Amino acid sequence: MKKFKIFFDIEKEEQWLNEQLQKGYRCTNISGLGIYTFEKTDKRYVMRLDYQDYLSKKKFKDYKGIYEDFGWIYINGSWLVGIRYWQKEDDDQNEIFSDRQSKGNYYKRLMGYSSGLGLLLLSFSYMLYKDSGLYLTEGLWSMKGALFWKAFLFETPFVLLRLLPALMVVFFGSSFYKAYRKYSMLKEE
Amino acid sequence: MKHKLLPLSETMHYILLALREPLHGYAVMQKIEKISNGTVILAAGTLYGAIENLSKHGWIEPVGESGRRKVYMITAEGSAILKMEQNRLLHILSLYEGSESNEEI
């Protein structure tokens, strides 16, 4: 079974994946384009998502080795994004973090990730919009009646497309804020 | 200012204590489960992050390999940290017994 889905929030993605696994599936592949492949199984599996910045080949070997010793199976994800997908059979040791410090560090890595991508998209949006308004048709705003509406409605889908980077800034901004809230909650208590 | 890993968290403390003998990651977790009477069971991500962090500060170091697993052990610097923490905890423990230590004798 293949499912297509796009997430901007790693915790929502984790939750959705576990809902699929509870229906008796096991994840076998995740492609960077948002295609998740599942397979029917009699066993119960759980999935946990970790975020790690770029890991050198040697570091990745250590990282993977330790998780595998604990029974976690690595699911290939996109190499571009730093999300690491871990799956294992459901038992009494289903977490990848066992203390506040490491859970807090996880949220800190997520904050770095969302703010980095968010700022990149923000500067891209600025370059995209700084010299022109959103609508590019010349003289659009001085057109009258039906002609104006036709031109306006024709261009609107393209405008929405041009707005995409700005929209993604909002998405990454909100996931930064969520990670920040959880991080500071862990620090306080 | 104090080092950012001090005072040691329970996780870091147990890892340093366990690594007074050379062990690979998973064996560290098993040993800690045993010496903490089953109260501290480290998860994979926590153990990986802690080993990275302690190596970065030079408190533990890889000393060899057992199969594909890296074996770690505490360094002289790490041992000095343990000694410091021991003194700190001994002092706190001494405060538990008798409220004013200078009243004794």
CSV table of C-alpha atoms in Angstrom, one decimal:
chain,number,residue,atom,x,y,z
A,1,MET,CA,0.0,0.0,0.0
A,2,LYS,CA,1.3,3.4,-0.9
A,3,LYS,CA,0.1,6.7,0.6
A,4,PHE,CA,0.9,10.2,-0.4
A,5,LYS,CA,1.2,12.9,2.2
A,6,ILE,CA,3.1,16.0,2.9
A,7,PHE,CA,4.0,17.2,6.4
A,8,PHE,CA,5.6,20.4,7.7
A,9,ASP,CA,5.4,19.2,11.3
A,10,ILE,CA,7.6,16.2,12.3
A,11,GLU,CA,5.4,15.3,15.3
A,12,LYS,CA,2.2,15.3,13.3
A,13,GLU,CA,4.1,13.0,10.8
A,14,GLU,CA,5.1,10.7,13.6
A,15,GLN,CA,1.6,10.6,14.9
A,16,TRP,CA,0.1,9.8,11.5
A,17,LEU,CA,2.7,7.1,10.8
A,18,ASN,CA,1.9,5.4,14.1
A,19,GLU,CA,-1.8,5.5,13.3
A,20,GLN,CA,-1.1,3.6,10.1
A,21,LEU,CA,1.0,1.0,12.0
A,22,GLN,CA,-1.8,0.5,14.5
A,23,LYS,CA,-4.0,-0.6,11.7
A,24,GLY,CA,-1.7,-3.6,11.2
A,25,TYR,CA,0.9,-2.2,8.8
A,26,ARG,CA,4.7,-1.9,8.7
A,27,CYS,CA,6.4,0.9,6.9
A,28,THR,CA,8.9,-0.3,4.3
A,29,ASN,CA,10.0,2.9,2.5
A,30,ILE,CA,9.6,6.6,2.6
A,31,SER,CA,10.5,8.7,-0.4
A,32,GLY,CA,11.5,12.4,-0.2
A,33,LEU,CA,8.5,13.2,-2.4
A,34,GLY,CA,6.0,12.2,0.3
A,35,ILE,CA,5.3,8.7,-0.8
A,36,TYR,CA,5.0,6.3,2.2
A,37,THR,CA,5.0,2.5,1.4
A,38,PHE,CA,3.4,0.1,3.9
A,39,GLU,CA,3.0,-3.6,4.1
A,40,LYS,CA,0.4,-5.7,6.0
A,41,THR,CA,1.8,-7.5,9.0
A,42,ASP,CA,0.6,-9.6,12.0
A,43,LYS,CA,3.0,-8.0,14.4
A,44,ARG,CA,2.6,-4.6,16.0
A,45,TYR,CA,5.2,-1.9,15.2
A,46,VAL,CA,5.9,1.6,16.4
A,47,MET,CA,7.8,4.4,14.8
A,48,ARG,CA,9.8,7.2,16.2
A,49,LEU,CA,11.2,10.2,14.3
A,50,ASP,CA,14.6,11.7,15.2
A,51,TYR,CA,16.1,14.8,13.7
A,52,GLN,CA,19.9,14.9,13.1
A,53,ASP,CA,21.8,17.5,11.1
A,54,TYR,CA,24.3,16.2,8.5
A,55,LEU,CA,26.1,13.1,9.9
A,56,SER,CA,29.4,12.1,8.3
A,57,LYS,CA,29.6,8.5,7.1
A,58,LYS,CA,31.5,7.4,10.2
A,59,LYS,CA,29.1,9.2,12.6
A,60,PHE,CA,26.1,7.8,10.8
A,61,LYS,CA,27.5,4.3,11.3
A,62,ASP,CA,27.8,4.8,15.1
A,63,TYR,CA,24.4,6.4,15.2
A,64,LYS,CA,22.7,3.6,13.3
A,65,GLY,CA,24.7,1.0,15.2
A,66,ILE,CA,23.5,2.1,18.6
A,67,TYR,CA,19.8,2.3,17.5
A,68,GLU,CA,20.0,-1.1,15.9
A,69,ASP,CA,21.4,-2.6,19.1
A,70,PHE,CA,18.2,-1.4,20.8
A,71,GLY,CA,16.1,-3.1,18.1
A,72,TRP,CA,15.3,-0.1,16.0
A,73,ILE,CA,15.2,-0.6,12.2
A,74,TYR,CA,16.2,2.3,10.0
A,75,ILE,CA,13.8,3.3,7.3
A,76,ASN,CA,15.4,5.2,4.4
A,77,GLY,CA,14.1,8.7,4.2
A,78,SER,CA,15.0,11.6,2.1
A,79,TRP,CA,18.8,12.4,2.3
A,80,LEU,CA,18.1,16.0,1.9
A,81,VAL,CA,16.0,16.4,5.1
A,82,GLY,CA,17.5,15.5,8.4
A,83,ILE,CA,14.6,13.4,9.6
A,84,ARG,CA,15.5,9.9,10.6
A,85,TYR,CA,12.8,7.3,10.7
A,86,TRP,CA,13.1,4.4,13.2
A,87,GLN,CA,10.7,1.5,13.4
A,88,LYS,CA,10.6,-1.4,15.9
A,89,GLU,CA,8.3,-4.0,17.2
A,90,ASP,CA,6.0,-2.7,19.9
A,91,ASP,CA,7.2,-3.7,23.4
A,92,ASP,CA,7.8,-2.0,26.7
A,93,GLN,CA,10.8,0.1,25.4
A,94,ASN,CA,9.2,2.2,22.7
A,95,GLU,CA,10.9,5.6,23.2
A,96,ILE,CA,14.2,6.9,21.7
A,97,PHE,CA,14.7,9.5,24.5
A,98,SER,CA,14.7,8.6,28.2
A,99,ASP,CA,15.5,11.9,29.9
A,100,ARG,CA,14.5,15.5,29.7
A,101,GLN,CA,18.0,16.7,28.6
A,102,SER,CA,18.0,14.6,25.4
A,103,LYS,CA,14.4,15.3,24.6
A,104,GLY,CA,15.2,19.0,25.0
A,105,ASN,CA,18.2,18.7,22.7
A,106,TYR,CA,15.9,17.1,20.1
A,107,TYR,CA,13.6,20.1,20.2
A,108,LYS,CA,16.6,22.4,20.0
A,109,ARG,CA,17.8,20.6,16.8
A,110,LEU,CA,14.2,20.9,15.4
A,111,MET,CA,14.3,24.7,16.2
A,112,GLY,CA,17.6,25.0,14.3
A,113,TYR,CA,16.1,23.1,11.3
A,114,SER,CA,12.8,25.1,11.1
A,115,SER,CA,14.5,28.5,11.6
A,116,GLY,CA,17.2,27.7,9.0
A,117,LEU,CA,14.7,26.7,6.3
A,118,GLY,CA,12.3,29.4,7.3
A,119,LEU,CA,15.0,32.1,7.0
A,120,LEU,CA,16.2,30.7,3.7
A,121,LEU,CA,12.6,30.8,2.3
A,122,LEU,CA,12.1,34.3,3.7
A,123,SER,CA,15.1,35.7,1.8
A,124,PHE,CA,13.9,33.9,-1.3
A,125,SER,CA,10.4,35.4,-0.9
A,126,TYR,CA,11.9,38.8,-0.5
A,127,MET,CA,13.9,38.5,-3.7
A,128,LEU,CA,10.8,37.2,-5.5
A,129,TYR,CA,8.4,40.0,-4.4
A,130,LYS,CA,10.6,43.1,-3.9
A,131,ASP,CA,10.6,44.4,-7.4
A,132,SER,CA,7.0,43.7,-8.3
A,133,GLY,CA,3.6,43.4,-6.7
A,134,LEU,CA,2.0,40.0,-6.6
A,135,TYR,CA,0.1,40.5,-9.8
A,136,LEU,CA,2.4,40.9,-12.8
A,137,THR,CA,-0.1,41.8,-15.6
A,138,GLU,CA,0.7,45.3,-16.7
A,139,GLY,CA,-2.1,47.8,-16.2
A,140,LEU,CA,-4.3,45.2,-14.4
A,141,TRP,CA,-5.5,47.7,-11.7
A,142,SER,CA,-6.6,50.2,-14.3
A,143,MET,CA,-8.7,47.7,-16.3
A,144,LYS,CA,-12.4,48.1,-16.1
A,145,GLY,CA,-15.4,45.7,-15.7
A,146,ALA,CA,-15.3,42.3,-17.2
A,147,LEU,CA,-11.9,42.7,-18.7
A,148,PHE,CA,-10.5,43.3,-15.2
A,149,TRP,CA,-12.2,40.3,-13.7
A,150,LYS,CA,-11.1,38.0,-16.5
A,151,ALA,CA,-7.5,39.1,-16.2
A,152,PHE,CA,-7.6,39.1,-12.4
A,153,LEU,CA,-9.1,35.6,-12.2
A,154,PHE,CA,-6.8,34.3,-14.8
A,155,GLU,CA,-3.7,35.4,-13.0
A,156,THR,CA,-4.8,34.4,-9.5
A,157,PRO,CA,-3.7,30.8,-9.6
A,158,PHE,CA,-0.2,32.0,-10.7
A,159,VAL,CA,-0.2,34.4,-7.8
A,160,LEU,CA,-1.0,31.6,-5.4
A,161,LEU,CA,1.9,29.7,-6.8
A,162,ARG,CA,4.2,32.7,-6.3
A,163,LEU,CA,2.9,32.9,-2.8
A,164,LEU,CA,4.1,29.4,-2.0
A,165,PRO,CA,7.5,30.3,-0.5
A,166,ALA,CA,5.9,32.9,1.8
A,167,LEU,CA,3.3,30.3,2.8
A,168,MET,CA,6.1,27.9,3.7
A,169,VAL,CA,7.8,30.6,5.8
A,170,VAL,CA,4.6,30.6,7.9
A,171,PHE,CA,4.6,26.8,8.1
A,172,PHE,CA,8.2,26.7,9.3
A,173,GLY,CA,7.7,29.6,11.5
A,174,SER,CA,4.9,27.8,13.3
A,175,SER,CA,6.8,24.6,13.6
A,176,PHE,CA,9.7,26.6,15.1
A,177,TYR,CA,7.4,28.1,17.6
A,178,LYS,CA,5.9,24.7,18.6
A,179,ALA,CA,9.4,23.2,19.1
A,180,TYR,CA,10.4,26.3,21.1
A,181,ARG,CA,7.4,25.9,23.4
A,182,LYS,CA,8.1,22.3,24.0
A,183,TYR,CA,11.8,23.0,24.6
A,184,SER,CA,11.1,25.7,27.1
A,185,MET,CA,8.5,23.6,28.9
A,186,LEU,CA,11.2,20.9,29.3
A,187,LYS,CA,13.7,23.4,30.6
A,188,GLU,CA,11.4,25.0,33.1
A,189,GLU,CA,9.9,22.1,35.1
B,1,MET,CA,31.0,29.9,34.9
B,2,LYS,CA,30.3,26.3,35.6
B,3,HIS,CA,30.7,23.7,32.8
B,4,LYS,CA,27.4,23.2,31.0
B,5,LEU,CA,27.3,19.5,31.9
B,6,LEU,CA,27.8,20.2,35.6
B,7,PRO,CA,26.4,19.2,38.0
B,8,LEU,CA,26.1,15.9,36.1
B,9,SER,CA,22.6,14.7,35.1
B,10,GLU,CA,21.7,11.2,36.2
B,11,THR,CA,22.2,9.9,32.7
B,12,MET,CA,25.7,11.4,32.4
B,13,HIS,CA,26.7,10.4,35.9
B,14,TYR,CA,25.8,6.8,35.3
B,15,ILE,CA,27.5,6.7,31.9
B,16,LEU,CA,30.8,8.0,33.4
B,17,LEU,CA,30.5,5.5,36.3
B,18,ALA,CA,29.8,2.6,33.9
B,19,LEU,CA,32.7,3.5,31.6
B,20,ARG,CA,35.4,3.1,34.3
B,21,GLU,CA,35.7,-0.2,32.4
B,22,PRO,CA,35.7,-0.3,28.6
B,23,LEU,CA,32.3,-1.0,27.1
B,24,HIS,CA,30.4,-0.5,23.9
B,25,GLY,CA,27.2,1.6,23.8
B,26,TYR,CA,24.6,-1.2,24.3
B,27,ALA,CA,26.7,-2.7,27.1
B,28,VAL,CA,26.7,0.7,28.8
B,29,MET,CA,22.9,0.7,28.9
B,30,GLN,CA,22.8,-2.9,30.2
B,31,LYS,CA,25.3,-2.2,32.9
B,32,ILE,CA,23.5,1.0,34.0
B,33,GLU,CA,20.2,-0.9,34.2
B,34,LYS,CA,22.0,-3.4,36.5
B,35,ILE,CA,23.9,-0.9,38.8
B,36,SER,CA,20.8,1.4,39.1
B,37,ASN,CA,18.7,-1.6,40.2
B,38,GLY,CA,16.6,-1.2,37.1
B,39,THR,CA,15.6,2.4,37.8
B,40,VAL,CA,17.6,3.9,34.9
B,41,ILE,CA,17.0,2.4,31.5
B,42,LEU,CA,18.5,4.5,28.7
B,43,ALA,CA,16.9,4.8,25.3
B,44,ALA,CA,18.9,4.7,22.1
B,45,GLY,CA,18.7,8.4,21.2
B,46,THR,CA,19.6,9.5,24.7
B,47,LEU,CA,22.6,7.1,24.9
B,48,TYR,CA,23.8,8.2,21.5
B,49,GLY,CA,23.5,11.9,22.3
B,50,ALA,CA,25.2,11.5,25.7
B,51,ILE,CA,28.1,9.5,24.2
B,52,GLU,CA,28.6,12.2,21.5
B,53,ASN,CA,28.4,14.9,24.1
B,54,LEU,CA,30.8,13.3,26.6
B,55,SER,CA,33.3,12.5,23.7
B,56,LYS,CA,33.1,16.0,22.5
B,57,HIS,CA,34.2,17.3,25.9
B,58,GLY,CA,36.9,14.7,26.1
B,59,TRP,CA,35.5,13.0,29.2
B,60,ILE,CA,35.2,9.6,27.4
B,61,GLU,CA,37.0,8.3,24.3
B,62,PRO,CA,36.8,5.4,21.9
B,63,VAL,CA,39.5,2.8,22.9
B,64,GLY,CA,38.8,0.1,20.3
B,65,GLU,CA,36.2,-1.9,18.5
B,66,SER,CA,34.3,-5.0,19.3
B,67,GLY,CA,33.0,-6.2,15.9
B,68,ARG,CA,31.2,-3.3,14.4
B,69,ARG,CA,30.7,-1.6,17.7
B,70,LYS,CA,32.9,1.2,19.1
B,71,VAL,CA,34.2,0.6,22.7
B,72,TYR,CA,34.5,3.6,25.0
B,73,MET,CA,36.2,4.4,28.2
B,74,ILE,CA,36.5,7.3,30.6
B,75,THR,CA,39.5,9.6,30.2
B,76,ALA,CA,41.7,11.2,32.9
B,77,GLU,CA,39.6,14.4,32.6
B,78,GLY,CA,36.4,12.4,33.0
B,79,SER,CA,37.8,10.7,36.1
B,80,ALA,CA,38.6,14.1,37.5
B,81,ILE,CA,35.0,15.2,36.9
B,82,LEU,CA,33.8,12.1,38.8
B,83,LYS,CA,36.1,12.9,41.7
B,84,MET,CA,34.7,16.5,41.8
B,85,GLU,CA,31.1,15.2,41.7
B,86,GLN,CA,31.9,12.7,44.4
B,87,ASN,CA,33.2,15.5,46.7
B,88,ARG,CA,30.1,17.6,46.0
B,89,LEU,CA,27.8,14.8,46.8
B,90,LEU,CA,29.7,13.7,49.9
B,91,HIS,CA,29.3,17.2,51.2
B,92,ILE,CA,25.6,17.2,50.5
B,93,LEU,CA,25.3,13.8,52.2
B,94,SER,CA,27.2,15.1,55.3
B,95,LEU,CA,24.5,17.9,55.6
B,96,TYR,CA,21.8,15.2,55.9
B,97,GLU,CA,23.4,14.0,59.2
B,98,GLY,CA,23.2,16.5,62.0
B,99,SER,CA,22.0,20.0,61.0
B,100,GLU,CA,25.2,22.0,62.0
B,101,SER,CA,28.4,20.2,61.1
B,102,ASN,CA,30.5,22.6,63.2
B,103,GLU,CA,28.6,21.6,66.4
B,104,GLU,CA,30.1,18.2,66.3
B,105,ILE,CA,33.0,17.2,68.6
